[in-house]
PDB file of C-alpha atoms in Angstrom:
ATOM      1  CA  MET A   1     -10.251 -10.228   1.452  1.00  0.00           C
ATOM      2  CA  ASN A   2     -11.848 -11.488   4.640  1.00  0.00           C
ATOM      3  CA  ALA A   3     -13.505  -8.435   6.172  1.00  0.00           C
ATOM      4  CA  SER A   4     -13.155  -9.880   9.681  1.00  0.00           C
ATOM      5  CA  ARG A   5      -9.453 -10.764   9.756  1.00  0.00           C
ATOM      6  CA  LEU A   6      -8.563  -8.241  12.451  1.00  0.00           C
ATOM      7  CA  GLU A   7     -11.556  -9.394  14.471  1.00  0.00           C
ATOM      8  CA  ASP A   8     -10.266 -12.966  14.107  1.00  0.00           C
ATOM      9  CA  ILE A   9      -6.915 -11.877  15.559  1.00  0.00           C
ATOM     10  CA  LEU A  10      -8.590 -10.043  18.422  1.00  0.00           C
ATOM     11  CA  PHE A  11     -10.828 -13.037  19.092  1.00  0.00           C
ATOM     12  CA  GLY A  12      -7.760 -15.246  19.304  1.00  0.00           C
ATOM     13  CA  ILE A  13      -6.254 -12.875  21.856  1.00  0.00           C
ATOM     14  CA  SER A  14      -9.396 -12.732  23.974  1.00  0.00           C
ATOM     15  CA  ARG A  15      -9.822 -16.504  23.824  1.00  0.00           C
ATOM     16  CA  ASP A  16      -6.268 -17.680  24.444  1.00  0.00           C
ATOM     17  CA  GLY A  17      -4.496 -14.559  25.650  1.00  0.00           C
ATOM     18  CA  PHE A  18      -1.828 -12.713  23.682  1.00  0.00           C
ATOM     19  CA  GLU A  19       1.074 -15.030  24.444  1.00  0.00           C
ATOM     20  CA  GLN A  20      -0.706 -18.230  23.467  1.00  0.00           C
ATOM     21  CA  THR A  21      -2.001 -16.675  20.249  1.00  0.00           C
ATOM     22  CA  ALA A  22       1.506 -15.385  19.471  1.00  0.00           C
ATOM     23  CA  LEU A  23       3.117 -18.776  20.116  1.00  0.00           C
ATOM     24  CA  THR A  24       0.600 -20.527  17.869  1.00  0.00           C
ATOM     25  CA  LEU A  25       1.341 -18.064  15.057  1.00  0.00           C
ATOM     26  CA  TYR A  26       5.083 -18.343  15.685  1.00  0.00           C
ATOM     27  CA  ARG A  27       5.107 -22.117  15.274  1.00  0.00           C
ATOM     28  CA  MET A  28       3.003 -21.844  12.115  1.00  0.00           C
ATOM     29  CA  GLN A  29       5.201 -19.189  10.515  1.00  0.00           C
ATOM     30  CA  ALA A  30       8.374 -21.101  11.398  1.00  0.00           C
ATOM     31  CA  ARG A  31       6.932 -23.963   9.320  1.00  0.00           C
ATOM     32  CA  GLU A  32       5.220 -22.117   6.495  1.00  0.00           C
ATOM     33  CA  ASN A  33       7.420 -19.063   5.859  1.00  0.00           C
ATOM     34  CA  LYS A  34      10.467 -20.240   3.903  1.00  0.00           C
ATOM     35  CA  ALA A  35      12.776 -17.443   5.019  1.00  0.00           C
ATOM     36  CA  PHE A  36      11.721 -17.879   8.646  1.00  0.00           C
ATOM     37  CA  PHE A  37      12.044 -21.670   8.321  1.00  0.00           C
ATOM     38  CA  ASP A  38      15.569 -21.373   6.908  1.00  0.00           C
ATOM     39  CA  PHE A  39      16.448 -18.877   9.648  1.00  0.00           C
ATOM     40  CA  HIS A  40      15.476 -21.420  12.308  1.00  0.00           C
ATOM     41  CA  ARG A  41      17.254 -24.239  10.504  1.00  0.00           C
ATOM     42  CA  PHE A  42      20.447 -22.177  10.363  1.00  0.00           C
ATOM     43  CA  LEU A  43      20.184 -21.478  14.098  1.00  0.00           C
ATOM     44  CA  GLY A  44      19.373 -25.111  14.873  1.00  0.00           C
ATOM     45  CA  HIS A  45      16.338 -23.936  16.807  1.00  0.00           C
ATOM     46  CA  ASP A  46      13.077 -25.877  17.189  1.00  0.00           C
ATOM     47  CA  ALA A  47      10.187 -23.412  17.197  1.00  0.00           C
ATOM     48  CA  ALA A  48       7.788 -26.130  18.341  1.00  0.00           C
ATOM     49  CA  SER A  49       9.647 -26.373  21.661  1.00  0.00           C
ATOM     50  CA  VAL A  50       9.176 -22.692  22.561  1.00  0.00           C
ATOM     51  CA  GLN A  51       6.856 -22.171  25.536  1.00  0.00           C
ATOM     52  CA  ASP A  52       7.428 -18.482  26.291  1.00  0.00           C
ATOM     53  CA  ILE A  53       7.497 -15.442  24.003  1.00  0.00           C
ATOM     54  CA  CYS A  54      10.914 -14.485  25.394  1.00  0.00           C
ATOM     55  CA  GLN A  55      12.280 -17.727  23.863  1.00  0.00           C
ATOM     56  CA  ILE A  56      11.152 -16.765  20.349  1.00  0.00           C
ATOM     57  CA  ARG A  57      13.835 -16.288  17.692  1.00  0.00           C
ATOM     58  CA  PHE A  58      13.008 -12.936  16.112  1.00  0.00           C
ATOM     59  CA  LEU A  59      13.799 -12.350  12.448  1.00  0.00           C
ATOM     60  CA  PRO A  60      16.247  -9.450  11.918  1.00  0.00           C
ATOM     61  CA  VAL A  61      14.503  -6.652  10.059  1.00  0.00           C
ATOM     62  CA  THR A  62      17.362  -6.607   7.521  1.00  0.00           C
ATOM     63  CA  PHE A  63      16.003  -9.877   6.086  1.00  0.00           C
ATOM     64  CA  PHE A  64      13.335  -7.795   4.360  1.00  0.00           C
ATOM     65  CA  LYS A  65      16.147  -6.335   2.245  1.00  0.00           C
ATOM     66  CA  THR A  66      17.386  -9.708   1.020  1.00  0.00           C
ATOM     67  CA  HIS A  67      14.527 -12.220   1.240  1.00  0.00           C
ATOM     68  CA  HIS A  68      10.922 -12.636   0.147  1.00  0.00           C
ATOM     69  CA  ILE A  69       9.085 -12.673   3.489  1.00  0.00           C
ATOM     70  CA  LEU A  70       5.692 -14.248   2.827  1.00  0.00           C
ATOM     71  CA  CYS A  71       4.075 -17.478   3.978  1.00  0.00           C
ATOM     72  CA  ASN A  72       3.880 -20.353   1.524  1.00  0.00           C
ATOM     73  CA  GLY A  73       1.090 -20.221  -1.030  1.00  0.00           C
ATOM     74  CA  LEU A  74       0.432 -16.488  -0.630  1.00  0.00           C
ATOM     75  CA  HIS A  75       1.073 -13.864  -3.281  1.00  0.00           C
ATOM     76  CA  PRO A  76       1.594 -10.126  -2.795  1.00  0.00           C
ATOM     77  CA  SER A  77      -1.237  -7.803  -3.737  1.00  0.00           C
ATOM     78  CA  ILE A  78       0.968  -4.805  -2.986  1.00  0.00           C
ATOM     79  CA  GLU A  79       4.600  -4.275  -1.990  1.00  0.00           C
ATOM     80  CA  PHE A  80       5.714  -1.519   0.346  1.00  0.00           C
ATOM     81  CA  SER A  81       9.332  -0.380   0.371  1.00  0.00           C
ATOM     82  CA  SER A  82      11.248   1.474   3.058  1.00  0.00           C
ATOM     83  CA  SER A  83      12.916   4.823   2.590  1.00  0.00           C
ATOM     84  CA  THR A  84      16.652   4.686   1.945  1.00  0.00           C
ATOM     85  CA  THR A  85      19.739   6.799   2.001  1.00  0.00           C
ATOM     86  CA  THR A  86      21.899   7.021  -1.116  1.00  0.00           C
ATOM     87  CA  GLY A  87      23.323   3.629  -2.037  1.00  0.00           C
ATOM     88  CA  SER A  88      21.383   1.648   0.564  1.00  0.00           C
ATOM     89  CA  VAL A  89      18.954  -1.196  -0.166  1.00  0.00           C
ATOM     90  CA  PRO A  90      15.288  -0.772   0.784  1.00  0.00           C
ATOM     91  CA  GLY A  91      13.361  -3.286   2.805  1.00  0.00           C
ATOM     92  CA  VAL A  92      10.335  -4.672   0.961  1.00  0.00           C
ATOM     93  CA  HIS A  93       7.189  -5.882   2.699  1.00  0.00           C
ATOM     94  CA  ALA A  94       5.035  -8.048   0.448  1.00  0.00           C
ATOM     95  CA  VAL A  95       1.425  -7.651   1.623  1.00  0.00           C
ATOM     96  CA  ALA A  96      -1.016 -10.331   0.559  1.00  0.00           C
ATOM     97  CA  ASP A  97      -4.083  -8.639   2.045  1.00  0.00           C
ATOM     98  CA  PRO A  98      -4.127  -4.815   1.879  1.00  0.00           C
ATOM     99  CA  GLY A  99      -7.586  -4.928   3.442  1.00  0.00           C
ATOM    100  CA  LEU A 100      -6.098  -6.256   6.664  1.00  0.00           C
ATOM    101  CA  TYR A 101      -3.589  -3.395   6.685  1.00  0.00           C
ATOM    102  CA  GLU A 102      -6.451  -0.932   6.298  1.00  0.00           C
ATOM    103  CA  GLN A 103      -8.384  -2.522   9.170  1.00  0.00           C
ATOM    104  CA  VAL A 104      -5.297  -2.426  11.381  1.00  0.00           C
ATOM    105  CA  PHE A 105      -4.274   1.187  10.846  1.00  0.00           C
ATOM    106  CA  MET A 106      -7.848   2.449  11.011  1.00  0.00           C
ATOM    107  CA  LYS A 107      -8.450   0.615  14.305  1.00  0.00           C
ATOM    108  CA  ALA A 108      -5.224   2.011  15.806  1.00  0.00           C
ATOM    109  CA  PHE A 109      -6.014   5.531  14.579  1.00  0.00           C
ATOM    110  CA  LYS A 110      -9.611   5.468  15.843  1.00  0.00           C
ATOM    111  CA  ASP A 111      -8.563   4.107  19.232  1.00  0.00           C
ATOM    112  CA  ARG A 112      -6.192   7.067  19.636  1.00  0.00           C
ATOM    113  CA  TYR A 113      -8.017   9.922  17.857  1.00  0.00           C
ATOM    114  CA  GLY A 114     -11.557   8.757  17.200  1.00  0.00           C
ATOM    115  CA  LYS A 115     -13.242   8.541  13.820  1.00  0.00           C
ATOM    116  CA  PRO A 116     -11.685  10.683  11.061  1.00  0.00           C
ATOM    117  CA  GLU A 117     -15.096  11.861   9.892  1.00  0.00           C
ATOM    118  CA  ASN A 118     -15.701  15.543  10.616  1.00  0.00           C
ATOM    119  CA  THR A 119     -11.933  15.984  10.906  1.00  0.00           C
ATOM    120  CA  VAL A 120      -9.623  17.896   8.595  1.00  0.00           C
ATOM    121  CA  VAL A 121      -6.724  15.499   7.973  1.00  0.00           C
ATOM    122  CA  LEU A 122      -3.661  17.177   6.494  1.00  0.00           C
ATOM    123  CA  ALA A 123      -0.352  15.650   5.399  1.00  0.00           C
ATOM    124  CA  LEU A 124       3.015  17.351   4.972  1.00  0.00           C
ATOM    125  CA  LEU A 125       5.209  14.368   4.064  1.00  0.00           C
ATOM    126  CA  PRO A 126       7.534  15.522   1.261  1.00  0.00           C
ATOM    127  CA  SER A 127      10.194  12.821   1.451  1.00  0.00           C
ATOM    128  CA  TYR A 128       7.551  10.084   1.366  1.00  0.00           C
ATOM    129  CA  LEU A 129       5.262  11.668  -1.219  1.00  0.00           C
ATOM    130  CA  GLU A 130       8.160  12.048  -3.646  1.00  0.00           C
ATOM    131  CA  ARG A 131       8.748   8.302  -3.921  1.00  0.00           C
ATOM    132  CA  SER A 132       6.609   5.239  -4.624  1.00  0.00           C
ATOM    133  CA  GLY A 133       5.878   2.292  -2.350  1.00  0.00           C
ATOM    134  CA  SER A 134       5.444   4.145   0.948  1.00  0.00           C
ATOM    135  CA  SER A 135       3.179   2.370   3.436  1.00  0.00           C
ATOM    136  CA  LEU A 136       2.838   5.656   5.335  1.00  0.00           C
ATOM    137  CA  ILE A 137       1.459   7.446   2.268  1.00  0.00           C
ATOM    138  CA  TYR A 138      -0.955   4.548   1.707  1.00  0.00           C
ATOM    139  CA  MET A 139      -2.167   4.815   5.313  1.00  0.00           C
ATOM    140  CA  VAL A 140      -2.527   8.595   5.446  1.00  0.00           C
ATOM    141  CA  ASN A 141      -4.209   8.709   2.028  1.00  0.00           C
ATOM    142  CA  HIS A 142      -6.810   6.210   3.254  1.00  0.00           C
ATOM    143  CA  ILE A 143      -7.435   8.222   6.436  1.00  0.00           C
ATOM    144  CA  ILE A 144      -7.805  11.389   4.346  1.00  0.00           C
ATOM    145  CA  ARG A 145     -10.399   9.667   2.172  1.00  0.00           C
ATOM    146  CA  GLN A 146     -12.238   8.438   5.252  1.00  0.00           C
ATOM    147  CA  SER A 147     -12.407  12.004   6.564  1.00  0.00           C
ATOM    148  CA  ALA A 148     -14.538  12.900   3.534  1.00  0.00           C
ATOM    149  CA  ASN A 149     -13.563  16.528   4.046  1.00  0.00           C
ATOM    150  CA  GLU A 150     -12.823  18.861   1.155  1.00  0.00           C
ATOM    151  CA  LEU A 151     -10.148  20.620   3.210  1.00  0.00           C
ATOM    152  CA  SER A 152      -8.198  17.399   3.820  1.00  0.00           C
ATOM    153  CA  GLY A 153      -5.253  16.500   1.614  1.00  0.00           C
ATOM    154  CA  PHE A 154      -1.518  16.305   0.941  1.00  0.00           C
ATOM    155  CA  PHE A 155       0.679  19.386   0.727  1.00  0.00           C
ATOM    156  CA  LEU A 156       4.095  18.862  -0.832  1.00  0.00           C
ATOM    157  CA  ASP A 157       5.462  22.411  -0.716  1.00  0.00           C
ATOM    158  CA  ARG A 158       2.264  24.464  -0.910  1.00  0.00           C
ATOM    159  CA  LEU A 159       2.370  26.107   2.494  1.00  0.00           C
ATOM    160  CA  ASP A 160      -0.089  28.816   1.426  1.00  0.00           C
ATOM    161  CA  ASN A 161      -2.631  26.102   0.644  1.00  0.00           C
ATOM    162  CA  LEU A 162      -1.874  24.379   3.935  1.00  0.00           C
ATOM    163  CA  ARG A 163      -2.417  27.651   5.789  1.00  0.00           C
ATOM    164  CA  PHE A 164      -5.707  28.172   3.944  1.00  0.00           C
ATOM    165  CA  SER A 165      -7.028  24.729   4.924  1.00  0.00           C
ATOM    166  CA  ILE A 166      -6.084  25.278   8.568  1.00  0.00           C
ATOM    167  CA  ASP A 167      -7.653  28.749   8.642  1.00  0.00           C
ATOM    168  CA  GLU A 168     -10.891  27.517   7.061  1.00  0.00           C
ATOM    169  CA  ALA A 169     -11.085  24.596   9.477  1.00  0.00           C
ATOM    170  CA  ARG A 170     -10.632  26.947  12.424  1.00  0.00           C
ATOM    171  CA  LYS A 171     -13.472  29.184  11.203  1.00  0.00           C
ATOM    172  CA  THR A 172     -15.898  26.263  11.303  1.00  0.00           C
ATOM    173  CA  GLY A 173     -14.539  24.774  14.534  1.00  0.00           C
ATOM    174  CA  GLN A 174     -13.413  21.525  12.939  1.00  0.00           C
ATOM    175  CA  ARG A 175     -10.775  19.286  14.493  1.00  0.00           C
ATOM    176  CA  ILE A 176      -7.455  19.440  12.602  1.00  0.00           C
ATOM    177  CA  ILE A 177      -4.844  16.673  12.438  1.00  0.00           C
ATOM    178  CA  LEU A 178      -1.529  17.145  10.623  1.00  0.00           C
ATOM    179  CA  PHE A 179       0.719  14.201   9.743  1.00  0.00           C
ATOM    180  CA  THR A 180       4.254  15.401   9.106  1.00  0.00           C
ATOM    181  CA  VAL A 181       7.865  14.282   9.010  1.00  0.00           C
ATOM    182  CA  THR A 182      10.353  15.761  11.486  1.00  0.00           C
ATOM    183  CA  PHE A 183      12.389  17.928   9.096  1.00  0.00           C
ATOM    184  CA  ALA A 184       9.235  19.447   7.578  1.00  0.00           C
ATOM    185  CA  LEU A 185       7.892  20.200  11.051  1.00  0.00           C
ATOM    186  CA  LEU A 186      11.137  21.951  11.963  1.00  0.00           C
ATOM    187  CA  GLN A 187      10.917  24.006   8.784  1.00  0.00           C
ATOM    188  CA  LEU A 188       7.470  25.158   9.905  1.00  0.00           C
ATOM    189  CA  ALA A 189       8.960  26.080  13.275  1.00  0.00           C
ATOM    190  CA  GLU A 190      11.717  28.117  11.604  1.00  0.00           C
ATOM    191  CA  ILE A 191       9.180  30.351   9.873  1.00  0.00           C
ATOM    192  CA  GLY A 192       6.793  30.491  12.823  1.00  0.00           C
ATOM    193  CA  PHE A 193       3.972  28.772  10.908  1.00  0.00           C
ATOM    194  CA  ASP A 194       0.751  29.089  12.915  1.00  0.00           C
ATOM    195  CA  LEU A 195      -0.471  25.659  14.061  1.00  0.00           C
ATOM    196  CA  THR A 196      -2.783  26.895  16.802  1.00  0.00           C
ATOM    197  CA  GLY A 197      -5.410  24.261  17.551  1.00  0.00           C
ATOM    198  CA  VAL A 198      -3.735  21.616  15.352  1.00  0.00           C
ATOM    199  CA  ILE A 199      -2.943  18.093  16.562  1.00  0.00           C
ATOM    200  CA  VAL A 200       0.440  17.304  15.008  1.00  0.00           C
ATOM    201  CA  ILE A 201       1.381  13.665  14.454  1.00  0.00           C
ATOM    202  CA  GLU A 202       5.116  13.524  13.851  1.00  0.00           C
ATOM    203  CA  THR A 203       6.296  10.438  11.994  1.00  0.00           C
ATOM    204  CA  GLY A 204      10.022  10.993  12.539  1.00  0.00           C
ATOM    205  CA  GLY A 205      12.969  11.322  10.227  1.00  0.00           C
ATOM    206  CA  MET A 206      15.388  14.105   9.356  1.00  0.00           C
ATOM    207  CA  LYS A 207      16.422  12.319   6.146  1.00  0.00           C
ATOM    208  CA  GLY A 208      19.922  13.766   6.398  1.00  0.00           C
ATOM    209  CA  ARG A 209      18.594  17.335   6.299  1.00  0.00           C
ATOM    210  CA  GLY A 210      19.957  18.484   9.625  1.00  0.00           C
ATOM    211  CA  ARG A 211      20.932  17.586  13.142  1.00  0.00           C
ATOM    212  CA  GLU A 212      18.771  15.006  14.852  1.00  0.00           C
ATOM    213  CA  LEU A 213      16.993  16.345  17.930  1.00  0.00           C
ATOM    214  CA  ILE A 214      15.958  14.682  21.132  1.00  0.00           C
ATOM    215  CA  ARG A 215      12.174  14.597  21.323  1.00  0.00           C
ATOM    216  CA  GLU A 216      11.933  17.068  24.190  1.00  0.00           C
ATOM    217  CA  GLU A 217      13.850  19.648  22.150  1.00  0.00           C
ATOM    218  CA  LEU A 218      11.678  19.053  19.095  1.00  0.00           C
ATOM    219  CA  VAL A 219       8.430  19.436  21.049  1.00  0.00           C
ATOM    220  CA  SER A 220       9.681  22.537  22.848  1.00  0.00           C
ATOM    221  CA  ARG A 221      10.773  24.256  19.644  1.00  0.00           C
ATOM    222  CA  VAL A 222       7.567  23.476  17.762  1.00  0.00           C
ATOM    223  CA  LYS A 223       5.281  24.421  20.665  1.00  0.00           C
ATOM    224  CA  TYR A 224       7.087  27.731  21.138  1.00  0.00           C
ATOM    225  CA  SER A 225       7.210  28.706  17.445  1.00  0.00           C
ATOM    226  CA  CYS A 226       3.941  27.246  16.118  1.00  0.00           C
ATOM    227  CA  GLY A 227       1.625  26.807  19.122  1.00  0.00           C
ATOM    228  CA  PRO A 228      -0.037  23.490  18.146  1.00  0.00           C
ATOM    229  CA  LEU A 229      -2.602  21.841  20.405  1.00  0.00           C
ATOM    230  CA  ALA A 230      -0.355  18.752  20.698  1.00  0.00           C
ATOM    231  CA  VAL A 231       2.752  17.186  19.177  1.00  0.00           C
ATOM    232  CA  ASP A 232       2.240  13.422  19.132  1.00  0.00           C
ATOM    233  CA  SER A 233       4.353  10.700  17.526  1.00  0.00           C
ATOM    234  CA  GLU A 234       3.517   7.723  15.344  1.00  0.00           C
ATOM    235  CA  TYR A 235       5.841   4.720  15.321  1.00  0.00           C
ATOM    236  CA  GLY A 236       5.562   2.513  12.272  1.00  0.00           C
ATOM    237  CA  MET A 237       7.759   0.534   9.928  1.00  0.00           C
ATOM    238  CA  THR A 238       7.437  -0.697   6.381  1.00  0.00           C
ATOM    239  CA  GLU A 239       8.018  -4.199   7.718  1.00  0.00           C
ATOM    240  CA  LEU A 240       5.103  -4.001  10.196  1.00  0.00           C
ATOM    241  CA  LEU A 241       1.409  -3.519   9.511  1.00  0.00           C
ATOM    242  CA  SER A 242       0.716  -1.955  12.915  1.00  0.00           C
ATOM    243  CA  GLN A 243       1.436   1.448  14.434  1.00  0.00           C
ATOM    244  CA  ALA A 244       1.886   2.801  17.950  1.00  0.00           C
ATOM    245  CA  TYR A 245       1.099   6.373  18.994  1.00  0.00           C
ATOM    246  CA  SER A 246       2.481   8.572  21.758  1.00  0.00           C
ATOM    247  CA  GLY A 247       1.661  11.874  23.372  1.00  0.00           C
ATOM    248  CA  GLU A 248       4.214  14.626  23.869  1.00  0.00           C
ATOM    249  CA  ASP A 249       6.097  12.593  26.488  1.00  0.00           C
ATOM    250  CA  GLY A 250       7.258  10.212  23.729  1.00  0.00           C
ATOM    251  CA  TRP A 251       5.978   7.033  25.410  1.00  0.00           C
ATOM    252  CA  LEU A 252       4.326   4.881  22.745  1.00  0.00           C
ATOM    253  CA  LYS A 253       1.352   2.635  23.405  1.00  0.00           C
ATOM    254  CA  ALA A 254       0.985  -0.356  21.117  1.00  0.00           C
ATOM    255  CA  PRO A 255      -2.411  -1.802  20.135  1.00  0.00           C
ATOM    256  CA  VAL A 256      -3.445  -5.001  21.888  1.00  0.00           C
ATOM    257  CA  TRP A 257      -2.317  -7.198  18.972  1.00  0.00           C
ATOM    258  CA  MET A 258       1.216  -5.751  19.029  1.00  0.00           C
ATOM    259  CA  LYS A 259       3.772  -6.287  21.805  1.00  0.00           C
ATOM    260  CA  PRO A 260       7.206  -4.688  22.280  1.00  0.00           C
ATOM    261  CA  LEU A 261      10.025  -6.644  23.917  1.00  0.00           C
ATOM    262  CA  VAL A 262      13.651  -5.808  24.695  1.00  0.00           C
ATOM    263  CA  ARG A 263      16.689  -7.809  23.590  1.00  0.00           C
ATOM    264  CA  ASP A 264      20.144  -7.490  25.049  1.00  0.00           C
ATOM    265  CA  SER A 265      22.565  -5.571  22.830  1.00  0.00           C
ATOM    266  CA  GLY A 266      25.229  -8.228  23.344  1.00  0.00           C
ATOM    267  CA  ASP A 267      23.040 -11.343  23.154  1.00  0.00           C
ATOM    268  CA  PRO A 268      20.163 -11.351  20.616  1.00  0.00           C
ATOM    269  CA  PHE A 269      18.559 -14.343  22.356  1.00  0.00           C
ATOM    270  CA  LEU A 270      18.367 -12.683  25.778  1.00  0.00           C
ATOM    271  CA  ILE A 271      14.907 -11.100  25.679  1.00  0.00           C
ATOM    272  CA  SER A 272      12.915  -9.429  28.441  1.00  0.00           C
ATOM    273  CA  LYS A 273       9.603  -7.652  28.941  1.00  0.00           C
ATOM    274  CA  SER A 274      11.016  -4.445  30.402  1.00  0.00           C
ATOM    275  CA  GLY A 275      14.198  -2.401  30.549  1.00  0.00           C
ATOM    276  CA  ARG A 276      16.531  -0.910  27.955  1.00  0.00           C
ATOM    277  CA  GLY A 277      18.017  -2.529  24.900  1.00  0.00           C
ATOM    278  CA  LEU A 278      17.106  -3.209  21.282  1.00  0.00           C
ATOM    279  CA  LEU A 279      13.478  -3.381  20.270  1.00  0.00           C
ATOM    280  CA  ASN A 280      11.812  -6.647  19.274  1.00  0.00           C
ATOM    281  CA  ILE A 281       8.194  -6.472  18.160  1.00  0.00           C
ATOM    282  CA  ILE A 282       5.465  -9.073  17.918  1.00  0.00           C
ATOM    283  CA  ASP A 283       2.859  -7.815  15.459  1.00  0.00           C
ATOM    284  CA  LEU A 284       0.051 -10.340  15.056  1.00  0.00           C
ATOM    285  CA  ALA A 285      -1.245  -8.329  12.094  1.00  0.00           C
ATOM    286  CA  ASN A 286       1.799  -9.626  10.183  1.00  0.00           C
ATOM    287  CA  ALA A 287       0.044 -12.982   9.991  1.00  0.00           C
ATOM    288  CA  ASP A 288       0.889 -13.434   6.296  1.00  0.00           C
ATOM    289  CA  SER A 289       4.568 -12.461   6.458  1.00  0.00           C
ATOM    290  CA  CYS A 290       6.519 -12.536   9.732  1.00  0.00           C
ATOM    291  CA  ALA A 291       5.061 -11.327  13.013  1.00  0.00           C
ATOM    292  CA  PHE A 292       8.328 -11.513  14.972  1.00  0.00           C
ATOM    293  CA  ILE A 293      10.749  -8.741  14.034  1.00  0.00           C
ATOM    294  CA  ALA A 294      14.062  -7.761  15.614  1.00  0.00           C
ATOM    295  CA  THR A 295      14.402  -4.056  14.830  1.00  0.00           C
ATOM    296  CA  ASP A 296      17.511  -1.872  15.008  1.00  0.00           C
ATOM    297  CA  ASP A 297      15.860   0.658  17.308  1.00  0.00           C
ATOM    298  CA  LEU A 298      17.150   1.292  20.799  1.00  0.00           C
ATOM    299  CA  THR A 299      14.290   1.352  23.265  1.00  0.00           C
ATOM    300  CA  GLU A 300      13.136   1.615  26.827  1.00  0.00           C
ATOM    301  CA  LEU A 301      10.139  -0.495  27.797  1.00  0.00           C
ATOM    302  CA  ALA A 302       8.090  -0.046  30.966  1.00  0.00           C
ATOM    303  CA  SER A 303       4.504  -0.869  31.925  1.00  0.00           C
ATOM    304  CA  GLU A 304       3.572  -1.984  28.391  1.00  0.00           C
ATOM    305  CA  LYS A 305       4.690   1.362  26.935  1.00  0.00           C
ATOM    306  CA  PHE A 306       7.933   2.005  25.100  1.00  0.00           C
ATOM    307  CA  ARG A 307       9.942   4.894  23.775  1.00  0.00           C
ATOM    308  CA  ILE A 308      12.574   5.101  21.086  1.00  0.00           C
ATOM    309  CA  LEU A 309      16.019   6.129  22.280  1.00  0.00           C
ATOM    310  CA  GLY A 310      17.960   5.948  19.032  1.00  0.00           C
ATOM    311  CA  ARG A 311      19.442   3.573  16.486  1.00  0.00           C
ATOM    312  CA  ALA A 312      22.014   0.830  16.760  1.00  0.00           C
ATOM    313  CA  ASP A 313      25.365   2.034  15.401  1.00  0.00           C
ATOM    314  CA  TYR A 314      25.493  -0.634  12.692  1.00  0.00           C
ATOM    315  CA  SER A 315      22.030   0.031  11.254  1.00  0.00           C
ATOM    316  CA  ASP A 316      20.956   2.137   8.287  1.00  0.00           C
ATOM    317  CA  ILE A 317      19.417   5.512   8.985  1.00  0.00           C
ATOM    318  CA  ARG A 318      15.660   5.050   8.909  1.00  0.00           C
ATOM    319  CA  GLY A 319      12.851   7.564   8.605  1.00  0.00           C
ATOM    320  CA  CYS A 320      10.388   6.133  11.095  1.00  0.00           C
ATOM    321  CA  ASN A 321      11.749   7.589  14.326  1.00  0.00           C
ATOM    322  CA  LEU A 322      14.045  10.160  15.842  1.00  0.00           C
ATOM    323  CA  MET A 323      17.723   9.285  16.249  1.00  0.00           C
ATOM    324  CA  LEU A 324      18.704  10.005  19.806  1.00  0.00           C
ATOM    325  CA  SER A 325      21.831   9.258  21.811  1.00  0.00           C
ATOM    326  CA  PHE A 326      21.486   6.099  23.896  1.00  0.00           C
ATOM    327  CA  ALA A 327      22.684   7.131  27.326  1.00  0.00           C
TER     328      ALA A 327
END
């Protein structure tokens, strides 16, 4: 593993600018990724002729369910799989360089929250912890290890132990961060679990365990019942190596190597840099697989920030964001 791969990406951005770096990677992947190559051949589209990122043909995220998405000559060191509902097929992201993934998520986390050292990092992620192949579990486990704190850890259903870790951290004035899925956070709200002083990072997903809430309702309920310091969100996908974080307003900020775009719901090739529609993402960290993904998330994009408004009607229920009505 090249320890400077993320730095190489960032250098490319600073040297050529994001769009030029993205176009160079796009043309390479359209040649050297078989699934992406076949996708372009089917469309009759010449990637070499593209001069603007809004002309890129983005690969539908569903291809990760049916195709091996990896550039020629590379082999997976690890495979992450998406969460599924009963009877659905998971998406699989073959990752050739787990070290790059670690660099990416640690850089994004540190840029938002600072170094995890001297922080108690807690995780209440039952639906993810109970299955194998979760990229979220991989990420949070690494951050927990980096915290090097004996109070940090995963809590499946041991709320007494979770309460103990939070109480002990408060006594010593340590910063506390809790990663949790939406339905588990709501369960804490139902019992009035004390989260005073805790920074909550909500990763989304009701997993069929109740009514989906708009974000404002979720934040209001949790703040009222649990009293956390903040209720932030993390947007990530199995098919992407990068993450975006938001504050309580729900507006996500992507790292500099990741760019959200909007595609028209009626024309997948009509792409813009602002407005409402379906979310396309350029993730330069996906250098080994496909960096140009057409997601099924409904979005609003403004001033380089975006928020998730829901899911397209035809898509599977996913666990990486809230499902909201698109009005």
